[in-house]
mmCIF file of C-alpha atoms in Angstrom:
data_model
loop_
_atom_site.group_PDB
_atom_site.id
_atom_site.type_symbol
_atom_site.label_atom_id
_atom_site.label_comp_id
_atom_site.label_asym_id
_atom_site.label_seq_id
_atom_site.Cartn_x
_atom_site.Cartn_y
_atom_site.Cartn_z
ATOM 1 C CA MET W 1 81.317 90.965 99.992
ATOM 2 C CA LYS W 2 82.602 88.711 97.233
ATOM 3 C CA ARG W 3 82.050 90.120 93.788
ATOM 4 C CA THR W 4 83.066 88.684 90.419
ATOM 5 C CA GLN W 5 83.540 90.896 87.382
ATOM 6 C CA PHE W 6 84.256 89.626 83.858
ATOM 7 C CA TYR W 7 85.901 91.692 81.131
ATOM 8 C CA TYR W 8 86.107 90.257 77.614
ATOM 9 C CA LEU W 9 89.374 90.960 75.856
ATOM 10 C CA ARG W 10 88.346 90.191 72.276
ATOM 11 C CA THR W 11 85.997 87.996 70.291
ATOM 12 C CA PRO W 12 86.945 84.314 70.544
ATOM 13 C CA ASN W 13 88.047 83.985 66.895
ATOM 14 C CA THR W 14 90.349 87.005 66.835
ATOM 15 C CA PRO W 15 94.018 85.999 66.823
ATOM 16 C CA VAL W 16 96.196 87.310 69.621
ATOM 17 C CA ASP W 17 99.080 89.574 68.730
ATOM 18 C CA VAL W 18 102.508 88.772 70.121
ATOM 19 C CA GLN W 19 102.231 91.443 72.806
ATOM 20 C CA TRP W 20 99.304 92.736 74.857
ATOM 21 C CA LEU W 21 99.148 95.522 77.376
ATOM 22 C CA ILE W 22 96.444 95.334 80.025
ATOM 23 C CA LEU W 23 95.929 98.344 82.293
ATOM 24 C CA ILE W 24 93.697 98.074 85.356
ATOM 25 C CA ILE W 25 92.953 101.102 87.511
ATOM 26 C CA VAL W 26 91.492 100.209 90.892
ATOM 27 C CA LEU W 27 89.588 102.710 92.994
ATOM 28 C CA TYR W 28 88.911 100.778 96.141
ATOM 29 C CA ILE W 29 89.660 97.536 97.953
ATOM 30 C CA ASN W 30 87.814 96.507 101.074
ATOM 31 C CA GLY W 31 88.351 92.879 101.899
ATOM 32 C CA CYS W 32 90.852 90.184 102.708
ATOM 33 C CA ARG W 33 92.069 89.589 99.129
ATOM 34 C CA PHE W 34 91.558 90.231 95.446
ATOM 35 C CA SER W 35 92.228 87.916 92.532
ATOM 36 C CA LEU W 36 92.853 88.492 88.836
ATOM 37 C CA TYR W 37 92.555 85.678 86.260
ATOM 38 C CA LEU W 38 93.459 85.680 82.556
ATOM 39 C CA GLN W 39 91.318 82.805 81.337
ATOM 40 C CA ASN W 40 89.270 81.130 78.618
ATOM 41 C CA GLY W 41 85.548 81.772 79.074
ATOM 42 C CA SER W 42 83.466 83.501 81.688
ATOM 43 C CA GLU W 43 82.974 80.626 84.101
ATOM 44 C CA ASN W 44 84.121 80.834 87.694
ATOM 45 C CA GLU W 45 86.114 77.604 87.268
ATOM 46 C CA PRO W 46 87.226 77.296 83.626
ATOM 47 C CA HIS W 47 89.587 74.535 82.450
ATOM 48 C CA GLU W 48 92.207 76.989 81.162
ATOM 49 C CA ILE W 49 93.633 79.877 83.202
ATOM 50 C CA ALA W 50 96.893 81.270 81.849
ATOM 51 C CA PHE W 51 97.641 83.504 84.834
ATOM 52 C CA VAL W 52 96.245 83.860 88.344
ATOM 53 C CA PHE W 53 97.355 86.773 90.508
ATOM 54 C CA ASP W 54 96.057 86.626 94.077
ATOM 55 C CA ALA W 55 96.851 89.478 96.488
ATOM 56 C CA ARG W 56 96.104 88.297 100.023
ATOM 57 C CA PHE W 57 95.798 90.972 102.705
ATOM 58 C CA ASN W 58 94.556 88.713 105.460
ATOM 59 C CA PHE W 59 93.398 85.384 104.045
ATOM 60 C CA GLY W 60 93.747 82.268 106.182
ATOM 61 C CA SER W 61 97.356 82.107 107.332
ATOM 62 C CA ASP W 62 98.523 84.443 104.533
ATOM 63 C CA HIS W 63 99.109 88.095 105.421
ATOM 64 C CA ASN W 64 100.247 90.616 102.784
ATOM 65 C CA LYS W 65 101.251 87.837 100.406
ATOM 66 C CA ILE W 66 101.185 87.420 96.619
ATOM 67 C CA VAL W 67 100.313 84.027 95.124
ATOM 68 C CA THR W 68 100.486 83.169 91.404
ATOM 69 C CA ASN W 69 99.352 80.061 89.540
ATOM 70 C CA SER W 70 97.840 78.676 86.318
ATOM 71 C CA LYS W 71 95.392 75.948 85.356
ATOM 72 C CA LYS W 72 95.779 73.684 82.321
ATOM 73 C CA GLY W 73 93.289 71.047 81.207
ATOM 74 C CA GLY W 74 91.337 71.488 84.430
ATOM 75 C CA ALA W 75 94.371 70.804 86.662
ATOM 76 C CA TRP W 76 95.873 73.513 88.862
ATOM 77 C CA GLY W 77 99.620 74.021 88.906
ATOM 78 C CA SER W 78 101.524 74.511 92.137
ATOM 79 C CA GLU W 79 100.837 77.781 93.930
ATOM 80 C CA ASP W 80 103.830 80.084 93.848
ATOM 81 C CA HIS W 81 103.942 82.031 97.126
ATOM 82 C CA ARG W 82 106.029 85.080 96.312
ATOM 83 C CA HIS W 83 108.094 86.870 98.923
ATOM 84 C CA LEU W 84 107.707 90.398 97.588
ATOM 85 C CA ALA W 85 107.123 93.778 99.161
ATOM 86 C CA PHE W 86 103.322 94.044 99.322
ATOM 87 C CA PRO W 87 102.296 97.226 97.445
ATOM 88 C CA PHE W 88 98.541 97.154 98.119
ATOM 89 C CA HIS W 89 96.603 98.819 100.922
ATOM 90 C CA PRO W 90 92.874 98.708 101.681
ATOM 91 C CA GLU W 91 91.014 101.795 100.517
ATOM 92 C CA GLN W 92 94.015 103.033 98.490
ATOM 93 C CA ASP W 93 93.920 103.411 94.690
ATOM 94 C CA PHE W 94 96.484 101.650 92.515
ATOM 95 C CA ARG W 95 97.288 100.831 88.901
ATOM 96 C CA ILE W 96 98.247 97.413 87.582
ATOM 97 C CA LYS W 97 99.878 97.138 84.182
ATOM 98 C CA ILE W 98 100.386 93.664 82.694
ATOM 99 C CA THR W 99 102.470 93.216 79.572
ATOM 100 C CA VAL W 100 101.939 89.873 77.882
ATOM 101 C CA ASP W 101 104.528 88.677 75.414
ATOM 102 C CA ASP W 102 105.198 85.289 73.842
ATOM 103 C CA ASP W 103 106.702 83.703 76.977
ATOM 104 C CA SER W 104 105.765 85.671 80.105
ATOM 105 C CA PHE W 105 103.496 88.071 81.957
ATOM 106 C CA LYS W 106 105.256 91.151 83.320
ATOM 107 C CA MET W 107 103.407 93.128 85.963
ATOM 108 C CA LYS W 108 103.957 96.663 87.202
ATOM 109 C CA VAL W 109 102.132 98.212 90.150
ATOM 110 C CA ASN W 110 101.927 102.021 90.237
ATOM 111 C CA GLY W 111 104.602 102.195 87.535
ATOM 112 C CA GLU W 112 107.122 100.026 89.403
ATOM 113 C CA LYS W 113 108.281 96.628 88.148
ATOM 114 C CA PHE W 114 106.627 94.059 90.409
ATOM 115 C CA LEU W 115 106.775 90.496 89.092
ATOM 116 C CA GLU W 116 107.233 88.260 86.068
ATOM 117 C CA TYR W 117 105.385 84.976 85.530
ATOM 118 C CA GLU W 118 106.422 82.429 82.925
ATOM 119 C CA GLN W 119 103.592 81.488 80.569
ATOM 120 C CA LYS W 120 102.505 77.890 80.894
ATOM 121 C CA LEU W 121 99.636 78.101 78.345
ATOM 122 C CA SER W 122 99.200 79.656 74.938
ATOM 123 C CA MET W 123 97.529 83.050 75.120
ATOM 124 C CA LYS W 124 95.604 82.249 71.919
ATOM 125 C CA SER W 125 92.745 80.734 73.915
ATOM 126 C CA ILE W 126 92.500 83.494 76.525
ATOM 127 C CA ASN W 127 89.523 85.791 76.018
ATOM 128 C CA CYS W 128 88.476 87.001 79.453
ATOM 129 C CA ILE W 129 89.801 88.793 82.515
ATOM 130 C CA ARG W 130 88.024 87.713 85.701
ATOM 131 C CA ILE W 131 88.461 89.922 88.750
ATOM 132 C CA GLN W 132 87.124 88.584 91.985
ATOM 133 C CA ASN W 133 86.416 89.761 95.525
ATOM 134 C CA ASP W 134 85.667 93.189 96.933
ATOM 135 C CA ILE W 135 87.385 95.547 94.532
ATOM 136 C CA VAL W 136 86.075 98.480 92.501
ATOM 137 C CA ILE W 137 87.522 98.942 89.010
ATOM 138 C CA GLU W 138 87.637 102.358 87.381
ATOM 139 C CA GLU W 139 88.974 101.242 84.017
ATOM 140 C CA ILE W 140 90.440 98.313 82.109
ATOM 141 C CA LYS W 141 92.236 98.872 78.806
ATOM 142 C CA LEU W 142 93.669 96.420 76.325
ATOM 143 C CA LYS W 143 96.238 97.749 73.880
#
């Protein structure tokens, strides 16, 4: 079952501080992948997506693979297929912590450093987290 959930980070006119901390606690995954987008607006295909994190359990030819990307002015960047240890398991809880500073996104999974993604867009326009596919969220915090 594909499900899309939107979480607004702030009102559109509120300036972004230099550093954000986003904490996502996931209770359950039951599917072939889940995707997390830091984007402008609550559309499924917005023109601006600062960070895409796609965890692929069994999606097409990808098995236990992480893919990152961004979208600027309606054009997708190149997918970055990361060769990392895959920390996610169906039906197992986990915590994702994303620290956003002025030049990168730093992600931890279950308290362990996982990946860093260079920012390609200004975070000033980002106002929504979109989480897609069959995943159940317990909590999202923005600090």
